[in-house]
Short mmCIF file of C-alpha atoms in Angstrom, two decimals:
data_model
loop_
_atom_site.label_atom_id
_atom_site.label_comp_id
_atom_site.label_asym_id
_atom_site.label_seq_id
_atom_site.Cartn_x
_atom_site.Cartn_y
_atom_site.Cartn_z
CA UNK T 1 0.00 0.00 0.00
CA UNK T 2 2.81 2.36 0.96
CA UNK T 3 4.66 1.49 -2.28
CA UNK T 4 1.59 2.31 -4.36
CA UNK T 5 1.21 5.63 -2.52
CA UNK T 6 4.87 6.49 -3.09
CA UNK T 7 4.56 5.66 -6.80
CA UNK T 8 1.46 7.88 -7.09
CA UNK T 9 3.22 10.77 -5.31
CA UNK T 10 6.24 10.30 -7.59
CA UNK T 11 4.08 10.43 -10.72
CA UNK T 12 2.31 13.57 -9.45
CA UNK T 13 5.62 15.27 -8.66
CA UNK T 14 6.93 14.30 -12.09
CA UNK T 15 3.92 15.87 -13.79
CA UNK T 16 4.25 19.04 -11.71
CA UNK T 17 8.01 19.20 -12.42
CA UNK T 18 7.44 18.82 -16.17
CA UNK T 19 4.90 21.65 -16.14
CA UNK T 20 7.33 23.80 -14.14
CA UNK T 21 10.19 22.90 -16.46
CA UNK T 22 8.21 23.87 -19.57
CA UNK T 23 7.06 27.13 -18.00
CA UNK T 24 10.62 27.86 -16.85
CA UNK T 25 12.13 27.33 -20.29
CA UNK T 26 9.30 29.30 -21.86
CA UNK T 27 10.06 32.23 -19.57
CA UNK T 28 13.79 31.88 -20.26
CA UNK T 29 13.20 32.03 -24.01
CA UNK T 30 11.02 35.10 -23.55
CA UNK T 31 13.65 36.81 -21.41
CA UNK T 32 16.49 35.93 -23.80
CA UNK T 33 14.51 37.11 -26.79
CA UNK T 34 13.64 40.33 -24.98
CA UNK T 35 17.28 40.88 -24.03
CA UNK T 36 18.36 40.19 -27.61
CA UNK T 37 15.77 42.65 -28.89
CA UNK T 38 16.82 45.31 -26.41
CA UNK T 39 20.46 44.73 -27.32
CA UNK T 40 19.70 45.06 -31.03
CA UNK T 41 17.58 48.14 -30.38
CA UNK T 42 20.39 49.70 -28.35
CA UNK T 43 22.92 48.96 -31.09
CA UNK T 44 20.51 50.38 -33.70
CA UNK T 45 19.96 53.56 -31.68
CA UNK T 46 23.69 53.95 -31.05
CA UNK T 47 24.32 53.53 -34.79
CA UNK T 48 21.68 56.18 -35.52
CA UNK T 49 23.34 58.55 -33.04
CA UNK T 50 26.78 57.90 -34.55
CA UNK T 51 25.43 58.55 -38.05
CA UNK T 52 24.02 61.89 -36.89
CA UNK T 53 27.26 63.04 -35.26
CA UNK T 54 28.98 65.57 -37.50
CA UNK T 55 32.73 65.43 -38.14
CA UNK T 56 34.83 67.76 -36.01
CA UNK T 57 34.43 71.43 -36.93
CA UNK T 58 31.15 71.18 -38.82
CA UNK T 59 28.20 73.13 -37.43
CA UNK T 60 24.79 71.64 -38.17
CA UNK T 61 23.10 75.04 -38.49
CA UNK T 62 25.61 76.04 -41.19
CA UNK T 63 25.41 72.88 -43.26
CA UNK T 64 24.44 73.82 -46.86
CA UNK T 65 20.91 72.78 -47.80
CA UNK T 66 21.83 72.14 -51.44
CA UNK T 67 25.21 70.86 -52.68
CA UNK T 68 25.96 70.52 -56.39
CA UNK T 69 28.93 68.55 -57.71
CA UNK T 70 30.72 68.49 -61.05
CA UNK T 71 32.28 65.03 -60.85
CA UNK T 72 35.33 65.57 -63.02
CA UNK T 73 38.48 63.54 -63.62
CA UNK T 74 37.47 59.87 -63.96
CA UNK T 75 39.42 59.39 -67.19
CA UNK T 76 42.55 61.24 -66.05
CA UNK T 77 42.48 59.32 -62.76
CA UNK T 78 42.40 56.05 -64.68
CA UNK T 79 45.18 57.14 -67.05
CA UNK T 80 47.45 58.10 -64.14
CA UNK T 81 46.97 54.66 -62.61
CA UNK T 82 47.39 52.74 -65.86
CA UNK T 83 43.74 51.68 -65.86
CA UNK T 84 41.10 51.79 -68.57
CA UNK T 85 38.65 54.66 -68.94
CA UNK T 86 35.86 52.25 -67.98
CA UNK T 87 37.60 51.43 -64.69
CA UNK T 88 37.79 55.16 -64.01
CA UNK T 89 34.03 55.51 -64.45
CA UNK T 90 33.40 52.53 -62.17
CA UNK T 91 35.56 54.14 -59.46
CA UNK T 92 33.67 57.40 -59.94
CA UNK T 93 30.32 55.62 -59.58
CA UNK T 94 31.51 54.09 -56.32
CA UNK T 95 32.25 57.57 -54.97
CA UNK T 96 28.66 58.58 -55.71
CA UNK T 97 27.37 55.64 -53.68
CA UNK T 98 29.60 56.74 -50.78
CA UNK T 99 28.58 60.40 -51.00
CA UNK T 100 24.82 59.79 -50.75
CA UNK T 101 24.79 58.41 -47.17
CA UNK T 102 27.22 61.15 -46.09
CA UNK T 103 24.75 63.79 -47.27
CA UNK T 104 21.95 62.00 -45.43
CA UNK T 105 24.01 61.85 -42.26
CA UNK T 106 25.13 65.50 -42.38
CA UNK T 107 21.62 66.87 -42.95
CA UNK T 108 22.11 68.06 -46.54
CA UNK T 109 18.69 68.20 -48.20
CA UNK T 110 19.56 68.29 -51.92
CA UNK T 111 22.49 66.78 -53.82
CA UNK T 112 22.75 67.60 -57.53
CA UNK T 113 25.27 65.64 -59.59
CA UNK T 114 26.45 66.53 -63.10
CA UNK T 115 26.61 63.01 -64.52
CA UNK T 116 26.48 63.55 -68.29
CA UNK T 117 26.52 66.81 -70.24
CA UNK T 118 25.22 67.46 -73.74
CA UNK T 119 28.86 67.83 -74.79
CA UNK T 120 29.71 64.31 -73.58
CA UNK T 121 28.11 62.86 -76.72
CA UNK T 122 31.34 63.85 -78.48
CA UNK T 123 33.18 61.02 -76.73
CA UNK T 124 33.74 57.61 -78.32
CA UNK T 125 30.76 55.33 -78.87
CA UNK T 126 32.43 52.67 -76.75
CA UNK T 127 32.78 55.01 -73.75
CA UNK T 128 29.25 56.39 -74.11
CA UNK T 129 27.79 52.90 -74.37
CA UNK T 130 29.67 51.82 -71.25
CA UNK T 131 28.52 54.87 -69.26
CA UNK T 132 24.91 54.16 -70.21
CA UNK T 133 25.22 50.50 -69.20
CA UNK T 134 26.88 51.55 -65.94
CA UNK T 135 23.98 53.91 -65.22
CA UNK T 136 21.48 51.13 -65.87
CA UNK T 137 23.41 48.73 -63.65
CA UNK T 138 23.53 51.23 -60.78
CA UNK T 139 19.77 51.79 -60.90
CA UNK T 140 18.97 48.08 -61.06
CA UNK T 141 21.34 47.10 -58.26
CA UNK T 142 21.15 50.10 -55.92
CA UNK T 143 17.53 51.30 -56.09
CA UNK T 144 16.47 49.27 -53.04
CA UNK T 145 19.41 50.64 -51.05
CA UNK T 146 18.44 54.19 -52.03
CA UNK T 147 14.87 53.45 -50.93
CA UNK T 148 16.10 52.30 -47.50
CA UNK T 149 18.04 55.55 -47.14
CA UNK T 150 14.82 57.52 -47.80
CA UNK T 151 16.33 59.24 -50.86
CA UNK T 152 14.17 60.79 -53.57
CA UNK T 153 15.56 60.69 -57.11
CA UNK T 154 14.93 63.25 -59.86
CA UNK T 155 16.60 63.60 -63.25
CA UNK T 156 17.09 66.84 -65.15
CA UNK T 157 18.17 67.13 -68.78
CA UNK T 158 16.86 65.93 -72.12
CA UNK T 159 16.07 62.25 -71.60
CA UNK T 160 14.63 61.79 -75.10
CA UNK T 161 18.09 61.09 -76.53
CA UNK T 162 18.79 58.32 -74.01
CA UNK T 163 18.18 54.65 -74.84
CA UNK T 164 14.65 53.45 -74.04
CA UNK T 165 16.02 50.91 -71.58
CA UNK T 166 17.67 53.65 -69.51
CA UNK T 167 14.61 55.90 -69.79
CA UNK T 168 12.41 53.14 -68.36
CA UNK T 169 14.77 52.54 -65.44
CA UNK T 170 14.99 56.28 -64.71
CA UNK T 171 11.20 56.54 -64.72
CA UNK T 172 11.00 53.58 -62.34
CA UNK T 173 13.55 55.16 -59.99
CA UNK T 174 11.69 58.49 -60.00
CA UNK T 175 8.30 56.88 -59.37
CA UNK T 176 9.59 54.50 -56.70
CA UNK T 177 11.27 57.24 -54.65
CA UNK T 178 8.87 60.17 -55.15
CA UNK T 179 7.59 60.04 -51.55
CA UNK T 180 11.04 59.84 -49.93
CA UNK T 181 12.19 62.94 -48.09
CA UNK T 182 15.53 62.61 -46.30
CA UNK T 183 17.64 63.61 -49.30
CA UNK T 184 16.66 64.77 -52.78
CA UNK T 185 19.18 63.40 -55.28
CA UNK T 186 19.04 65.27 -58.60
CA UNK T 187 21.05 63.72 -61.42
CA UNK T 188 21.80 65.87 -64.47
CA UNK T 189 21.91 63.62 -67.55
CA UNK T 190 22.28 65.06 -71.06
CA UNK T 191 21.98 68.42 -69.33
CA UNK T 192 22.96 71.89 -70.54
CA UNK T 193 22.61 75.07 -68.49
CA UNK T 194 22.04 77.11 -71.66
CA UNK T 195 19.36 74.70 -72.89
CA UNK T 196 17.69 74.88 -69.49
CA UNK T 197 17.42 78.66 -69.82
CA UNK T 198 16.14 78.40 -73.41
CA UNK T 199 13.42 75.90 -72.50
CA UNK T 200 12.39 78.12 -69.55
CA UNK T 201 12.01 81.06 -71.97
CA UNK T 202 9.96 78.89 -74.32
CA UNK T 203 7.64 77.85 -71.50
CA UNK T 204 7.09 81.45 -70.46
CA UNK T 205 6.47 82.46 -74.08
CA UNK T 206 3.76 79.79 -74.37
CA UNK T 207 2.13 80.97 -71.13
CA UNK T 208 2.10 84.58 -72.36
CA UNK T 209 0.75 83.53 -75.77
CA UNK T 210 -2.03 81.50 -74.12
CA UNK T 211 -2.94 84.37 -71.82
CA UNK T 212 -1.93 82.49 -68.68
CA UNK T 213 0.80 85.00 -67.80
CA UNK T 214 0.97 88.72 -68.50
CA UNK T 215 4.24 90.05 -69.89
CA UNK T 216 4.59 92.58 -67.06
CA UNK T 217 4.36 89.74 -64.51
CA UNK T 218 7.49 87.99 -65.75
CA UNK T 219 10.07 88.11 -62.95
CA UNK T 220 12.87 86.04 -61.44
CA UNK T 221 10.47 83.88 -59.44
CA UNK T 222 8.43 82.99 -62.50
CA UNK T 223 11.58 82.26 -64.50
CA UNK T 224 13.03 80.05 -61.76
CA UNK T 225 9.77 78.11 -61.66
CA UNK T 226 10.26 77.14 -65.32
CA UNK T 227 13.77 75.78 -64.83
CA UNK T 228 14.29 72.05 -64.49
CA UNK T 229 15.57 72.40 -60.93
CA UNK T 230 12.10 73.57 -59.90
CA UNK T 231 11.58 69.92 -58.88
CA UNK T 232 13.16 70.66 -55.50
CA UNK T 233 12.34 72.82 -52.48
CA UNK T 234 15.83 74.35 -52.64
CA UNK T 235 16.48 75.10 -56.35
CA UNK T 236 19.61 77.20 -55.78
CA UNK T 237 22.78 75.32 -54.74
CA UNK T 238 24.48 76.80 -51.68
CA UNK T 239 27.76 75.11 -52.57
CA UNK T 240 29.22 73.88 -55.86
CA UNK T 241 32.12 71.45 -55.72
CA UNK T 242 34.23 70.70 -58.78
CA UNK T 243 37.01 68.15 -58.72
CA UNK T 244 40.14 67.68 -60.90
CA UNK T 245 41.47 71.23 -60.54
CA UNK T 246 39.43 72.74 -63.38
CA UNK T 247 38.22 76.29 -62.61
CA UNK T 248 34.96 76.60 -64.57
CA UNK T 249 31.31 75.58 -64.31
CA UNK T 250 31.11 73.98 -67.78
CA UNK T 251 27.55 74.91 -68.74
CA UNK T 252 26.10 73.56 -65.49
CA UNK T 253 23.18 75.29 -63.68
CA UNK T 254 24.10 78.67 -65.13
CA UNK T 255 21.12 80.58 -63.72
CA UNK T 256 20.97 78.66 -60.45
CA UNK T 257 24.63 79.26 -59.54
CA UNK T 258 24.34 83.07 -59.44
CA UNK T 259 25.09 83.31 -55.69
CA UNK T 260 26.49 79.85 -55.08
CA UNK T 261 29.76 79.45 -53.19
CA UNK T 262 32.32 77.72 -55.42
CA UNK T 263 34.85 75.16 -54.20
CA UNK T 264 37.52 73.72 -56.49
CA UNK T 265 39.35 70.53 -55.52
CA UNK T 266 42.63 69.44 -57.12
CA UNK T 267 41.95 65.73 -56.69
CA UNK T 268 40.17 63.72 -59.36
CA UNK T 269 36.64 62.59 -58.57
CA UNK T 270 37.50 58.95 -57.71
CA UNK T 271 39.86 60.24 -54.99
CA UNK T 272 37.25 62.59 -53.49
CA UNK T 273 36.27 60.87 -50.24
CA UNK T 274 34.71 61.88 -46.93
CA UNK T 275 37.83 63.76 -45.80
CA UNK T 276 37.75 65.97 -48.90
CA UNK T 277 33.98 66.43 -48.65
CA UNK T 278 34.25 67.62 -45.05
CA UNK T 279 37.06 69.98 -46.10
CA UNK T 280 34.74 71.51 -48.72
CA UNK T 281 31.93 71.90 -46.17
CA UNK T 282 34.31 73.54 -43.69
CA UNK T 283 35.38 75.99 -46.39
CA UNK T 284 31.73 76.81 -47.03
CA UNK T 285 31.01 77.35 -43.34
CA UNK T 286 33.93 79.74 -43.06
CA UNK T 287 32.52 82.09 -45.69
CA UNK T 288 30.18 85.04 -45.33
CA UNK T 289 27.39 84.87 -47.91
CA UNK T 290 26.32 88.38 -48.87
CA UNK T 291 24.14 87.68 -51.94
CA UNK T 292 25.33 90.89 -53.57
CA UNK T 293 25.09 92.99 -50.39
CA UNK T 294 27.81 94.27 -48.09
CA UNK T 295 29.16 92.72 -44.91
CA UNK T 296 27.50 93.73 -41.67
CA UNK T 297 29.23 96.56 -39.86
#
């Protein structure tokens, strides 16, 4: 009788222990998962804070809203290193991919890149074909990454001369990113500053002819609204950077650059990294922008 009772008590204790064991391990899993989540969240927040910390010397309130870049020197960079022109363009494209997150991190709102001018059609068919294929490849492979960075893409210039395949990819990139707001990336492709001014004049002429605008109401604001850079909240670049040591704007944003601060870098574009970018921003922050007026005092 006692043996039967002991067996019954043992079975009952075993059942209770199993229930306790399951509940214990369930709680352990919950705690470990929670700790893992909190750890990941902490790491994520710390990463966010690190990304928002400006390099030494930069002042957030004086960061330019709109930075434009003439990315010059891919071919000369390649020649100096004994590489092909195509390898130079690949290295230049990589610099673009590195510059975008820097702009996001620093609080720059608009980045305009001079990727292909109307004069670039004078280059060899082989080089032009490669540049077009490289552009297509970048859109296909990097669009999702751009989406994650909350970057909006716009393209200015005459796209009608571009291959249909590239036009379709550009349209997809524009449509896919139109609601993004952290950084507005404007890419100038087959762009000419003179042509931009001409097409703005043509638009205004049509508006006057159709009675939409009176001649006496034509002013700078109306003209600016007809330019291709009207796609952004900040149409006038605060800072223009040109690499490779050339000291000219090469038919780029002629109207828009009227009061832009200019920064010329000796290095070729593929060598223009974060250090050089910060140097350009520091130069900008050290200047007094008068917009045609005189200094205070």
